[in-house]
Coordinates of C-alpha atoms in Angstrom, one line a residue:
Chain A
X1 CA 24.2 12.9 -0.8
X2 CA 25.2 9.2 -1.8
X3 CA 26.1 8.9 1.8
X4 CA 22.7 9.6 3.2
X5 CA 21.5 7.0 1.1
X6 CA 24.0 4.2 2.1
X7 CA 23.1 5.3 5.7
X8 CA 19.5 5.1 5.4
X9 CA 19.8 1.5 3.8
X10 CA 22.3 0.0 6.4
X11 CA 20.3 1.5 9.2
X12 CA 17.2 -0.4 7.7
X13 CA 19.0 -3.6 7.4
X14 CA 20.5 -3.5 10.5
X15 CA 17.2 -2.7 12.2
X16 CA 15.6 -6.1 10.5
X17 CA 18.7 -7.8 11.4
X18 CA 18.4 -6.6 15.3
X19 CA 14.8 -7.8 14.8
X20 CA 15.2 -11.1 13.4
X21 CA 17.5 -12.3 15.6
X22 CA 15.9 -10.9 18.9
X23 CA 19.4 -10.5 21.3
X24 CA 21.5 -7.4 22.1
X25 CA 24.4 -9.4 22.5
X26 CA 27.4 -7.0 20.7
X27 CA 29.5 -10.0 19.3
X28 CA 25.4 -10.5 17.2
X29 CA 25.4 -6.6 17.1
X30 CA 28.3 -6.3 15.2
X31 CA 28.3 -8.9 12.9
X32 CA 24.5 -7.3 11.9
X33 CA 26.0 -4.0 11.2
X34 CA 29.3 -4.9 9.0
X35 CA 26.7 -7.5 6.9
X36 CA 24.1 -4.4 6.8
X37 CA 26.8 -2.0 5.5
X38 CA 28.6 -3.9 3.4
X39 CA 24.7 -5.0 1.6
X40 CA 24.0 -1.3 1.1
X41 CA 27.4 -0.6 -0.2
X42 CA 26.5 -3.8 -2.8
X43 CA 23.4 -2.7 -3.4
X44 CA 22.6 0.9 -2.8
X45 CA 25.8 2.1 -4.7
X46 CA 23.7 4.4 -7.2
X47 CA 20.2 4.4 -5.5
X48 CA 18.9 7.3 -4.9
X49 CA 15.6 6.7 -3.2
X50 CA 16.1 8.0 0.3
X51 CA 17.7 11.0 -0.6
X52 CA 14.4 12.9 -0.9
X53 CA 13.5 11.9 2.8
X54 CA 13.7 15.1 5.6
X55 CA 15.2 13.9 8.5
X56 CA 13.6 16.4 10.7
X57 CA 11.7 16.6 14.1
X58 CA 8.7 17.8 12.3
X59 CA 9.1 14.5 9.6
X60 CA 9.5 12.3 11.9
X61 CA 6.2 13.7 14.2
X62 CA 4.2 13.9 10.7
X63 CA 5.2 10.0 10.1
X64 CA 3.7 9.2 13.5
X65 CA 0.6 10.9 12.7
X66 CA 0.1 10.0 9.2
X67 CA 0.4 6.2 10.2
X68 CA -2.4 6.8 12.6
X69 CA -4.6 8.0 10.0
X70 CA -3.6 5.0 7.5
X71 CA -4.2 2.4 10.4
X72 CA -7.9 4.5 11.0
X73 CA -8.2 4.2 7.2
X74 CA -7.1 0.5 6.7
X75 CA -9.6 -0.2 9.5
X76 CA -12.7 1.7 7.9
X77 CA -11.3 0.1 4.5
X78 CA -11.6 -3.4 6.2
X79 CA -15.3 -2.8 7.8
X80 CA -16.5 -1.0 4.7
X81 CA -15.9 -4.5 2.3
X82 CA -16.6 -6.7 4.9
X83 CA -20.1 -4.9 4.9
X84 CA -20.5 -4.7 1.4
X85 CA -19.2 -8.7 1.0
X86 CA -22.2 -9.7 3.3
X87 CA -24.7 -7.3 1.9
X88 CA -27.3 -9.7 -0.1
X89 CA -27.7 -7.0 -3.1
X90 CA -23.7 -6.2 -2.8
X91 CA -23.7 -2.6 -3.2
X92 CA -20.7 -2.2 -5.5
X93 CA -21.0 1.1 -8.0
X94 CA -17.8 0.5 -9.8
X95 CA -15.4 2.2 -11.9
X96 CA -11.2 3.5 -13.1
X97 CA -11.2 7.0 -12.2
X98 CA -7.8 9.3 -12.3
X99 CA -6.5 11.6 -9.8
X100 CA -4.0 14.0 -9.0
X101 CA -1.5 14.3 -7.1
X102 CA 1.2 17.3 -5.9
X103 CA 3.2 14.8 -4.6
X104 CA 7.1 14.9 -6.6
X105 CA 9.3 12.8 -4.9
X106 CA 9.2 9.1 -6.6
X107 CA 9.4 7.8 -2.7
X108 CA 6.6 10.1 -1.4
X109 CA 4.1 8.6 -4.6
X110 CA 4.9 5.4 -3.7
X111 CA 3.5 5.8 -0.3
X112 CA 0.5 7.5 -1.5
X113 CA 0.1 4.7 -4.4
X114 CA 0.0 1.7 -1.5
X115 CA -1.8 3.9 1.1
X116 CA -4.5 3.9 -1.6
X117 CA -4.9 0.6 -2.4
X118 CA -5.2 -0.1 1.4
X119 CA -7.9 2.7 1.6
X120 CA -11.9 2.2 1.4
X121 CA -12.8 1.1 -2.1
X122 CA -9.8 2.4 -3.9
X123 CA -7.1 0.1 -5.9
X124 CA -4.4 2.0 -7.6
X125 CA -3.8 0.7 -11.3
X126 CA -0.8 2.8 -12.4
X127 CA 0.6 5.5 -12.0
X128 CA 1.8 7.8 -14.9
X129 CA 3.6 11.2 -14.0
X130 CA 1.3 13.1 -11.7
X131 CA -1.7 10.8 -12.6
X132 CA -3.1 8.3 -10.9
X133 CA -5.5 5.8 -12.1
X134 CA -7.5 4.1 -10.2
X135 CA -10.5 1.0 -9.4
X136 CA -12.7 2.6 -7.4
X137 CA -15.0 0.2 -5.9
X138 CA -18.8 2.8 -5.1
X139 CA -17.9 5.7 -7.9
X140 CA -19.0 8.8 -5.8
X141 CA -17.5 11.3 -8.2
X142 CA -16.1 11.3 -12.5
X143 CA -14.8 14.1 -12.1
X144 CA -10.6 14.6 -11.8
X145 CA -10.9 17.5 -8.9
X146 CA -14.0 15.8 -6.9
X147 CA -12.0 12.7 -7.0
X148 CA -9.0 14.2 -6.4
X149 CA -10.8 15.8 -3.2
X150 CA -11.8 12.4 -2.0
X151 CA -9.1 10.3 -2.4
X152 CA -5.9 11.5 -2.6
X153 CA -6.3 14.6 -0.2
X154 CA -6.2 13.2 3.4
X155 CA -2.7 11.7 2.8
X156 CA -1.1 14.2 0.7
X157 CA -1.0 16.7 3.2
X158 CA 1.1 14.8 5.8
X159 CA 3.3 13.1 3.2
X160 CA 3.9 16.6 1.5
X161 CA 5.1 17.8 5.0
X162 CA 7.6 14.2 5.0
X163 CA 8.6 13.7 1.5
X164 CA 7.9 16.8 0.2
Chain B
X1 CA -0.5 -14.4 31.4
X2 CA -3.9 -16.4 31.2
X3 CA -5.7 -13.4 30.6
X4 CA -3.3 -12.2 28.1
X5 CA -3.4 -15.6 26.0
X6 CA -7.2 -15.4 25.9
X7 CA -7.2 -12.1 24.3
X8 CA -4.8 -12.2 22.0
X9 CA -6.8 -15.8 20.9
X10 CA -9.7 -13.5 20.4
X11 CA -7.7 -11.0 18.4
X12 CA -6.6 -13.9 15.9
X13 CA -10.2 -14.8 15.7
X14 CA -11.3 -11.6 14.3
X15 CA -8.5 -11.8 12.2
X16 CA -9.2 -15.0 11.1
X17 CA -12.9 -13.7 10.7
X18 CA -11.9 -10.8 8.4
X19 CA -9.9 -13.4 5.9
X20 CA -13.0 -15.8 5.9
X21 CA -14.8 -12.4 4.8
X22 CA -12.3 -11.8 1.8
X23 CA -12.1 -15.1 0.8
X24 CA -16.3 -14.4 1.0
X25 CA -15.7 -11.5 -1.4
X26 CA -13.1 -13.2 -3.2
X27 CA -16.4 -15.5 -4.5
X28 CA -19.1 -13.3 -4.9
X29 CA -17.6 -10.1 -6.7
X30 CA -18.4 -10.0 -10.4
X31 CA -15.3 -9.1 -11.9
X32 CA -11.3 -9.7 -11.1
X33 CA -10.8 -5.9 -9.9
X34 CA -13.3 -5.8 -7.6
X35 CA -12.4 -9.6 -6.6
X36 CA -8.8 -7.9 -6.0
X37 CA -9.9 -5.1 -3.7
X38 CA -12.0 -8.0 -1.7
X39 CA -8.5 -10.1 -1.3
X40 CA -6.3 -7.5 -0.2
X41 CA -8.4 -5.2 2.2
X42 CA -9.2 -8.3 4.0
X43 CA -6.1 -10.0 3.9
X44 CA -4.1 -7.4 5.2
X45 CA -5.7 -6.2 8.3
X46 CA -6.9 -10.3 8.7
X47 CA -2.9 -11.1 8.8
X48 CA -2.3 -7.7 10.6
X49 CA -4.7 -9.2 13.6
X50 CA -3.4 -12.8 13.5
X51 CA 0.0 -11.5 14.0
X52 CA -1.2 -8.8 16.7
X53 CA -3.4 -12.0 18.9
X54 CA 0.1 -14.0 18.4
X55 CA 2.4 -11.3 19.3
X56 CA -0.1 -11.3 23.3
X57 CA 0.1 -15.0 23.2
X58 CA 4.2 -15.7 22.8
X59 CA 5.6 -12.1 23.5
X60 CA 8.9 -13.4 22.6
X61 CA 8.3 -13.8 19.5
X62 CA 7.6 -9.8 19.0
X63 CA 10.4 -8.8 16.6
X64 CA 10.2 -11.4 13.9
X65 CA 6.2 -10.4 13.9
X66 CA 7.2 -7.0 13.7
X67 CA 9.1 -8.0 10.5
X68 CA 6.0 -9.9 9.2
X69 CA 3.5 -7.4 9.6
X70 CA 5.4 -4.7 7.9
X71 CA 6.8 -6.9 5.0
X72 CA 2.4 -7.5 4.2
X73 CA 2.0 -3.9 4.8
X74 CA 4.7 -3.4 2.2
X75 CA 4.1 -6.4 -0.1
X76 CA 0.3 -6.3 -0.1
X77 CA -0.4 -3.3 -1.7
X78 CA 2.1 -3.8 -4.6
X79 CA 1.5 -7.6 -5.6
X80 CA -2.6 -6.7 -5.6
X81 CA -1.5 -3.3 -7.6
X82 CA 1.0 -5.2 -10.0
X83 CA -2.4 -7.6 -10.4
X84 CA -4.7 -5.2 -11.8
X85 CA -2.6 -3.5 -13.7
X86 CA -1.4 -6.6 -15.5
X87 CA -5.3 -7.5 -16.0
X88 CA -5.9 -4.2 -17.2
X89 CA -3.1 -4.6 -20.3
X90 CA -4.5 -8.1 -20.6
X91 CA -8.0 -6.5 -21.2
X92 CA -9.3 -8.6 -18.7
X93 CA -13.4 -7.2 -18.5
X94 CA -14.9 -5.0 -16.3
X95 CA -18.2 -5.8 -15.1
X96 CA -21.3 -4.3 -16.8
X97 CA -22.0 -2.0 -14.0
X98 CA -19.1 -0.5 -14.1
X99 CA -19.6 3.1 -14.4
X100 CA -16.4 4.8 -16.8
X101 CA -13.2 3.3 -17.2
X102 CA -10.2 6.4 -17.9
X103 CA -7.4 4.1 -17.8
X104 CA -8.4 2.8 -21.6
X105 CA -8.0 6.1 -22.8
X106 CA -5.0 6.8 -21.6
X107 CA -4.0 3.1 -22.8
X108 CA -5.7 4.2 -25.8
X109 CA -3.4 7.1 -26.1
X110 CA -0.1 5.7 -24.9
X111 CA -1.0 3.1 -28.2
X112 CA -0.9 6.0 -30.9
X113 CA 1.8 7.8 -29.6
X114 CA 3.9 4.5 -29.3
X115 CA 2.4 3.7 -33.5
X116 CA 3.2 7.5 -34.4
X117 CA 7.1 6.8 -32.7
X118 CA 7.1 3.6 -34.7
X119 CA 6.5 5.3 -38.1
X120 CA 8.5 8.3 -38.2

């Protein structure tokens, strides 16, 4: 399992490194994979974050399609404050309301946590366990499972299917 | 390549527009949580854009954008998350509209049960 982690983490580096440096010449190439290796070996000894990640057809199609919803959603997020920024009266209803989340993976709640805050009105504050907390800019709901409903819903069900 | 330039100059104008809009909020929000939401909605699809209207204008320069744009996808959420929270512990205010506030409690709660640990 260690291994798939220390995979994961020089493929990532390596990736950045191909990026950064904008060539495919292989003398570049491999210089970027022995530093990215020998990184993750320094540095991803013990981690253990990737080993909860699938790495299956059906994971990889849900990640395409959950980052068109987030790029819908950080759109709407954008047009929704820009709207209530130039509003004379600036409709703001606000409030720290917790959620829920069936999420177990520590990887999988991270995701949800920042995918949150990027979201319409919604700021996440901290996270304890299974409970969320967080700023919601125009309170629509107290309540846990209303809230719940509203917020945490629409990602949950394509990062259960990627993180599980 | 003309046409391409134009565009992606427009794109980095509506990005630039959304940051003028934060910075906007950034002012007129009452309190720093709300004032936080303002800054990093904005800012992150405002950078998102600039970087998208550069990326048309010097396509060469597409992999270190890459890089950038997902580094403030990454980054942006966190620091504006790391913010509030500290705020929060601080006891930083919420404004007097706010409606309920469940993170005291559970501050509230964590506070005993760290007092209760303490004594026995």
């Amino acid at each position: 399992m260690q291994i798939k982690n220390i995979l994961v983490a020089t493929l990532i580096g390596f990736i950045f490194w191909v990026l950064l440096n904008n060539t495919l010449d292989p003398l570049i190439l491999a210089i970027g994979a022995g530093l990215a290796l020998i990184l993750a070996l320094l540095f991803c000894a013990r981690c253990n974050v990737f080993s909860e990640l699938k790495v299956t057809p059906a994971a990889f199609g849900y990640t395409f399609l959950y980052l068109g919803v987030f790029l819908v959603e950080l759109v709407k997020s954008n047009l929704d404050v820009a709207s209530r920024v130039i509003t004379p009266s600036l409709p703001i209803n606000p409030g720290i309301v917790e959620v829920k989340t069936h999420l177990k993976s520590r990887m999988g709640r991270m995701i949800l946590a920042n995918s949150i805050t990027l979201t319409p009105g919604t700021l996440t504050i901290d996270i304890h366990e299974d409970t969320l907390y967080i700023h919601w800019i125009d309170v629509q709901t107290e309540d846990k499972q209303g809230a719940t409903e509203k917020i945490v819903r629409k990602f949950e069900k394509y990062l259960e299917k990627i993180y599980g | 390549m003309e046409l391409l330039a134009i565009i992606g100059a427009l794109i980095t104008l509506a990005g630039s527009i959304f940051l003028l809009l934060g910075a906007i909020g950034l002012l007129r929000m009452p309190d720093s949580y709300n004032r936080i939401q303002a800054g990093t909605k904005a800012s992150t699809l405002g950078t998102i854009l600039s970087f998208a209207g550069i990326l048309l204008i010097m396509p060469g320069w597409w992999g270190k954008l890459l890089v950038l744009i997902i580094s403030v996808i990454i980054t942006n959420p966190v620091s504006s998350h790391v913010l509030a929270r500290a705020a929060h512990y601080m006891g930083v205010p919420l404004t007097k509209t706010t409606l309920v506030d469940k993170y005291r409690e559970e501050e509230e709660y964590i506070a005993v049960k760290d007092q209760n640990n303490e004594s026995t």
